[in-house]
């Protein structure tokens, strides 16, 4: 009997007889299972031989019955003929079937249309018109020894016509649009159904292969692109329109092979996938055991065609049942364009291949433990994935990293994966605690939005406090103080300090904890004890100036520069007098403070200027002289006394000169310093002739001094006066050079004078010309001008009367009658006003008469 079909219905309440399922994957259509007979039939204790034997139908039936139940079945001994091909139109409403016994049937799945025909030979091929559902397209073709076209006429009768014959059996037919492609023993032909002309013949490449064992595979990618696979050769043909000028007696269309390449294995089927090809290949290999050629698993390859070659994108070996016994002709590849499904058919198995979606891609990445890539893929496709969740992948990634003991990376990924989920954060923290890795996750714990329970942060701090003081200090500095119970942590630190009271790290951290707790006084004491740089920041930030009034010395000892800057910047909070008082017993620090104060303002600390003289003399002599020069409140007598006691010559010279005793100052320079250059410089500054005379008298018997004077006094004292006083016969070092310098200086002065004279003359001439041009310009006289003498309008009200007006170049105007009569001896008149003010240039006159 042959299994024809069964339908499924709801399961009955009564359970079927229990049977063990076969696990032998090598079983196919019908398997005889003698070892299972005992499970199918309960053995009788009698010794009589059974009348029946039992076999289980397999080949997928058992898998179907696991989900559904069989409700009916029918069998017939005539239903044993092999179906060679099934063809559907594009609508899926009409089907054509051909069988090995020569029968052809075309019927409507949803209509009563039907065609039956029996031929005297097996019919291998049938193809219905793609638009069979439409009334003008009631056509189909069959292939045996001939390629026949059946066309339904107006009388509803099917009329056959021969499209091709004489080249052997028709091996394959594919109909798309108005084009029919078929393969016979010689090659592939394409017929244009519009023109009823054959437009191409693509010959078979490898004629050594039997066409019945290695059949041709045909596939239309679109209405104008045909893909041919035969043997190990692939050709992609494009149907194109012929230009009108080229037609003549040729068909209106022609075929161009746009891609052609060979594959490693024999082709059993092919299908398009976007711009790529899916190729089902029959593979043979050499057995390692027998060293003979045998059938291997078929391959499904995705190929990217190139102009003269191809590129393999992917390749999979398929394990189908009975592949060891199959031939190339036993495999077929069908595909569903809309769903991108590819069906691999073999005699004993059917496999469906689907394009992998993002969920499949993520599955593969997870299987390969590529969690980072899986997480990234899920994030990119989070709107399209259905099976996976980003959080689940992320948690699996964290677990994987922890298993690999990559705790730092696992902790770092928690930030991204856990996000704001506090429950997951706390769960993961406890996992890190169980394996003793709280330190690894501590840098990544959330500190704002979200905030975990205080216990979590305290647990981490205790972990560091037990083993890593520096790490503990870092966390206290980085974490906000409101994350944990500050009092608990302070007490814990205090307990540790009892064991190690001099630990600077713990002391510094305790000071920070006191600061968070606003116990600034205690924090300040610790910072001062540690001489910590943050002490000044703490004072400024929390305005602790009242707390440091008695700690000024400590601050100065720690960093005098920062302390002084802070005290001077906050003078209103801690007065100058208070600071000076606190530093009374530390004069060196007192000097630093007062010196900085004096540099900022020469007058603020004036009451301490007398005190500063001694401080400068004791601790900072280089700045004593600048202080004496800049201070206007320093008592000179006191300063002179101190400088003389300490034999500070330069300072004493300055004070003597400032007090008006320039001669004593000069004498001190000559006698104490023996520095003629300094003496000359001093004399230049004072610019006093008597000082120069004293300097010459003192130097006249000292040749080195004379040399110095000769080199430097040329522009201040007439050198002849010095030269006449030099005793005859006295040897003076470098006298010739000094005299040459005097002459050079004299010549330079002469040149300078001449140059200045030329400049003066040129400028005077230029200004004179400018004045002359100005005075030559006209002067506007109108009704608004008045006589500077009588103060009446300069112009008469009656323009017909004669008048005389005098206008000076200074622009003052007078009636001629109002001016005094000029002297006959010196007839030039001058402006009365400018003459009274000694304005010479206004003397010129411009007289206007009518």
mmCIF file of N, CA, C and O in Angstrom, residues 774-781 785-789 794 805-820 822 827-835 839-848:
data_model
loop_
_atom_site.group_PDB
_atom_site.id
_atom_site.type_symbol
_atom_site.label_atom_id
_atom_site.label_comp_id
_atom_site.label_asym_id
_atom_site.label_seq_id
_atom_site.Cartn_x
_atom_site.Cartn_y
_atom_site.Cartn_z
ATOM 1 N N UNK A 774 49.222 131.453 5.208
ATOM 2 C CA UNK A 774 48.010 131.668 5.998
ATOM 3 C C UNK A 774 47.621 133.134 6.010
ATOM 4 O O UNK A 774 46.440 133.497 5.889
ATOM 5 N N UNK A 775 48.641 134.005 6.199
ATOM 6 C CA UNK A 775 48.351 135.435 6.276
ATOM 7 C C UNK A 775 47.916 136.007 4.936
ATOM 8 O O UNK A 775 47.260 137.049 4.883
ATOM 9 N N UNK A 776 48.299 135.340 3.849
ATOM 10 C CA UNK A 776 47.908 135.835 2.529
ATOM 11 C C UNK A 776 46.469 135.485 2.171
ATOM 12 O O UNK A 776 45.925 135.985 1.202
ATOM 13 N N UNK A 777 45.861 134.633 2.934
ATOM 14 C CA UNK A 777 44.488 134.237 2.651
ATOM 15 C C UNK A 777 43.532 135.377 2.991
ATOM 16 O O UNK A 777 43.781 136.184 3.895
ATOM 17 N N UNK A 778 42.400 135.444 2.323
ATOM 18 C CA UNK A 778 41.402 136.458 2.598
ATOM 19 C C UNK A 778 40.690 136.228 3.909
ATOM 20 O O UNK A 778 40.692 135.114 4.445
ATOM 21 N N UNK A 779 40.074 137.269 4.460
ATOM 22 C CA UNK A 779 39.351 137.200 5.728
ATOM 23 C C UNK A 779 37.913 137.620 5.485
ATOM 24 O O UNK A 779 37.656 138.663 4.869
ATOM 25 N N UNK A 780 36.977 136.836 5.926
ATOM 26 C CA UNK A 780 35.567 137.141 5.765
ATOM 27 C C UNK A 780 35.146 138.220 6.773
ATOM 28 O O UNK A 780 35.384 138.083 7.978
ATOM 29 N N UNK A 781 34.547 139.262 6.245
ATOM 30 C CA UNK A 781 34.020 140.344 7.098
ATOM 31 C C UNK A 781 32.547 140.485 6.765
ATOM 32 O O UNK A 781 32.186 140.713 5.607
ATOM 33 N N UNK A 785 30.533 140.611 12.557
ATOM 34 C CA UNK A 785 31.790 141.056 13.154
ATOM 35 C C UNK A 785 31.609 142.441 13.772
ATOM 36 O O UNK A 785 30.824 143.278 13.296
ATOM 37 N N UNK A 786 32.384 142.703 14.836
ATOM 38 C CA UNK A 786 32.321 143.998 15.540
ATOM 39 C C UNK A 786 33.711 144.585 15.635
ATOM 40 O O UNK A 786 34.716 143.867 15.521
ATOM 41 N N UNK A 787 33.732 145.880 15.845
ATOM 42 C CA UNK A 787 35.012 146.567 16.091
ATOM 43 C C UNK A 787 35.458 146.257 17.501
ATOM 44 O O UNK A 787 34.693 146.383 18.465
ATOM 45 N N UNK A 788 36.729 145.809 17.648
ATOM 46 C CA UNK A 788 37.239 145.415 18.951
ATOM 47 C C UNK A 788 37.453 146.632 19.870
ATOM 48 O O UNK A 788 37.649 146.453 21.076
ATOM 49 N N UNK A 789 37.349 147.830 19.291
ATOM 50 C CA UNK A 789 37.568 149.041 20.115
ATOM 51 C C UNK A 789 36.239 149.617 20.573
ATOM 52 O O UNK A 789 35.982 149.769 21.765
ATOM 53 N N UNK A 794 31.125 146.099 12.557
ATOM 54 C CA UNK A 794 32.266 146.551 11.773
ATOM 55 C C UNK A 794 31.834 147.168 10.456
ATOM 56 O O UNK A 794 32.507 148.038 9.898
ATOM 57 N N UNK A 805 38.082 149.910 7.208
ATOM 58 C CA UNK A 805 38.207 148.874 8.240
ATOM 59 C C UNK A 805 39.627 148.323 8.211
ATOM 60 O O UNK A 805 40.188 148.112 7.140
ATOM 61 N N UNK A 806 40.176 148.092 9.397
ATOM 62 C CA UNK A 806 41.501 147.496 9.523
ATOM 63 C C UNK A 806 41.333 146.094 10.125
ATOM 64 O O UNK A 806 40.754 145.939 11.201
ATOM 65 N N UNK A 807 41.866 145.074 9.406
ATOM 66 C CA UNK A 807 41.794 143.689 9.878
ATOM 67 C C UNK A 807 43.211 143.182 10.048
ATOM 68 O O UNK A 807 44.000 143.179 9.102
ATOM 69 N N UNK A 808 43.555 142.785 11.275
ATOM 70 C CA UNK A 808 44.876 142.244 11.554
ATOM 71 C C UNK A 808 44.883 140.736 11.266
ATOM 72 O O UNK A 808 43.843 140.085 11.210
ATOM 73 N N UNK A 809 46.112 140.224 11.092
ATOM 74 C CA UNK A 809 46.236 138.778 10.819
ATOM 75 C C UNK A 809 45.793 137.931 11.992
ATOM 76 O O UNK A 809 45.534 136.732 11.824
ATOM 77 N N UNK A 810 45.684 138.534 13.133
ATOM 78 C CA UNK A 810 45.169 137.784 14.291
ATOM 79 C C UNK A 810 43.653 137.714 14.274
ATOM 80 O O UNK A 810 43.051 137.185 15.211
ATOM 81 N N UNK A 811 43.050 138.272 13.232
ATOM 82 C CA UNK A 811 41.612 138.273 13.009
ATOM 83 C C UNK A 811 40.858 139.284 13.865
ATOM 84 O O UNK A 811 39.638 139.261 13.906
ATOM 85 N N UNK A 812 41.549 140.130 14.580
ATOM 86 C CA UNK A 812 40.877 141.231 15.268
ATOM 87 C C UNK A 812 40.600 142.330 14.254
ATOM 88 O O UNK A 812 41.451 142.655 13.415
ATOM 89 N N UNK A 813 39.410 142.980 14.376
ATOM 90 C CA UNK A 813 38.990 143.999 13.421
ATOM 91 C C UNK A 813 38.708 145.321 14.142
ATOM 92 O O UNK A 813 38.151 145.329 15.260
ATOM 93 N N UNK A 814 39.064 146.431 13.460
ATOM 94 C CA UNK A 814 38.851 147.767 14.020
ATOM 95 C C UNK A 814 38.372 148.698 12.908
ATOM 96 O O UNK A 814 38.733 148.536 11.730
ATOM 97 N N UNK A 815 37.541 149.683 13.346
ATOM 98 C CA UNK A 815 37.342 150.826 12.446
ATOM 99 C C UNK A 815 38.649 151.601 12.394
ATOM 100 O O UNK A 815 39.318 151.769 13.430
ATOM 101 N N UNK A 816 39.025 152.083 11.249
ATOM 102 C CA UNK A 816 40.298 152.815 11.140
ATOM 103 C C UNK A 816 40.313 154.029 12.052
ATOM 104 O O UNK A 816 41.347 154.374 12.640
ATOM 105 N N UNK A 817 39.130 154.624 12.194
ATOM 106 C CA UNK A 817 39.062 155.817 13.053
ATOM 107 C C UNK A 817 39.239 155.461 14.517
ATOM 108 O O UNK A 817 39.557 156.349 15.334
ATOM 109 N N UNK A 818 38.984 154.186 14.856
ATOM 110 C CA UNK A 818 39.095 153.787 16.274
ATOM 111 C C UNK A 818 40.518 153.447 16.667
ATOM 112 O O UNK A 818 40.804 153.197 17.849
ATOM 113 N N UNK A 819 41.448 153.324 15.706
ATOM 114 C CA UNK A 819 42.835 153.006 16.013
ATOM 115 C C UNK A 819 43.614 154.291 16.261
ATOM 116 O O UNK A 819 43.309 155.334 15.647
ATOM 117 N N UNK A 820 44.633 154.247 17.124
ATOM 118 C CA UNK A 820 45.467 155.425 17.332
ATOM 119 C C UNK A 820 46.250 155.766 16.064
ATOM 120 O O UNK A 820 46.551 154.881 15.251
ATOM 121 N N UNK A 822 49.226 156.249 13.747
ATOM 122 C CA UNK A 822 50.560 155.635 13.804
ATOM 123 C C UNK A 822 51.670 156.680 13.880
ATOM 124 O O UNK A 822 51.507 157.821 13.446
ATOM 125 N N UNK A 827 55.727 153.680 10.900
ATOM 126 C CA UNK A 827 54.330 153.731 10.479
ATOM 127 C C UNK A 827 53.573 152.403 10.584
ATOM 128 O O UNK A 827 52.379 152.369 10.365
ATOM 129 N N UNK A 828 54.206 151.288 10.918
ATOM 130 C CA UNK A 828 53.509 149.995 10.994
ATOM 131 C C UNK A 828 52.595 149.971 12.214
ATOM 132 O O UNK A 828 53.026 150.321 13.325
ATOM 133 N N UNK A 829 51.346 149.559 11.990
ATOM 134 C CA UNK A 829 50.398 149.469 13.090
ATOM 135 C C UNK A 829 50.348 148.025 13.635
ATOM 136 O O UNK A 829 50.514 147.063 12.895
ATOM 137 N N UNK A 830 50.021 147.917 14.913
ATOM 138 C CA UNK A 830 49.903 146.614 15.584
ATOM 139 C C UNK A 830 48.533 146.515 16.231
ATOM 140 O O UNK A 830 47.947 147.531 16.625
ATOM 141 N N UNK A 831 48.075 145.305 16.341
ATOM 142 C CA UNK A 831 46.790 145.058 17.032
ATOM 143 C C UNK A 831 46.941 145.426 18.487
ATOM 144 O O UNK A 831 47.858 144.928 19.169
ATOM 145 N N UNK A 832 46.061 146.276 18.971
ATOM 146 C CA UNK A 832 46.145 146.725 20.372
ATOM 147 C C UNK A 832 45.991 145.558 21.334
ATOM 148 O O UNK A 832 46.669 145.482 22.367
ATOM 149 N N UNK A 833 45.105 144.656 20.966
ATOM 150 C CA UNK A 833 44.817 143.539 21.879
ATOM 151 C C UNK A 833 46.005 142.581 21.940
ATOM 152 O O UNK A 833 46.481 142.207 23.011
ATOM 153 N N UNK A 834 46.524 142.174 20.765
ATOM 154 C CA UNK A 834 47.641 141.218 20.742
ATOM 155 C C UNK A 834 48.921 141.859 21.256
ATOM 156 O O UNK A 834 49.763 141.172 21.849
ATOM 157 N N UNK A 835 49.090 143.148 21.018
ATOM 158 C CA UNK A 835 50.289 143.816 21.518
ATOM 159 C C UNK A 835 50.287 143.820 23.028
ATOM 160 O O UNK A 835 51.329 143.656 23.677
ATOM 161 N N UNK A 839 51.515 139.182 21.590
ATOM 162 C CA UNK A 839 51.337 138.218 20.491
ATOM 163 C C UNK A 839 51.928 138.826 19.227
ATOM 164 O O UNK A 839 51.235 139.517 18.472
ATOM 165 N N UNK A 840 53.166 138.578 19.036
ATOM 166 C CA UNK A 840 53.871 139.201 17.921
ATOM 167 C C UNK A 840 53.241 138.984 16.567
ATOM 168 O O UNK A 840 53.088 139.920 15.799
ATOM 169 N N UNK A 841 52.868 137.768 16.203
ATOM 170 C CA UNK A 841 52.422 137.524 14.835
ATOM 171 C C UNK A 841 51.204 138.328 14.437
ATOM 172 O O UNK A 841 50.907 138.472 13.262
ATOM 173 N N UNK A 842 50.478 138.865 15.347
ATOM 174 C CA UNK A 842 49.281 139.622 14.993
ATOM 175 C C UNK A 842 49.556 141.035 14.565
ATOM 176 O O UNK A 842 48.648 141.845 14.380
ATOM 177 N N UNK A 843 50.832 141.358 14.431
ATOM 178 C CA UNK A 843 51.195 142.737 14.116
ATOM 179 C C UNK A 843 50.896 143.109 12.687
ATOM 180 O O UNK A 843 50.764 144.283 12.356
ATOM 181 N N UNK A 844 50.850 142.140 11.821
ATOM 182 C CA UNK A 844 50.587 142.454 10.420
ATOM 183 C C UNK A 844 49.177 142.983 10.265
ATOM 184 O O UNK A 844 48.301 142.732 11.096
ATOM 185 N N UNK A 845 48.957 143.742 9.211
ATOM 186 C CA UNK A 845 47.683 144.453 9.069
ATOM 187 C C UNK A 845 47.149 144.261 7.670
ATOM 188 O O UNK A 845 47.890 144.154 6.703
ATOM 189 N N UNK A 846 45.837 144.144 7.587
ATOM 190 C CA UNK A 846 45.154 144.101 6.306
ATOM 191 C C UNK A 846 44.102 145.195 6.341
ATOM 192 O O UNK A 846 43.206 145.178 7.199
ATOM 193 N N UNK A 847 44.259 146.217 5.459
ATOM 194 C CA UNK A 847 43.346 147.367 5.502
ATOM 195 C C UNK A 847 42.328 147.226 4.385
ATOM 196 O O UNK A 847 42.666 146.919 3.241
ATOM 197 N N UNK A 848 41.066 147.468 4.769
ATOM 198 C CA UNK A 848 39.979 147.382 3.805
ATOM 199 C C UNK A 848 39.322 148.751 3.725
ATOM 200 O O UNK A 848 38.970 149.346 4.755
#
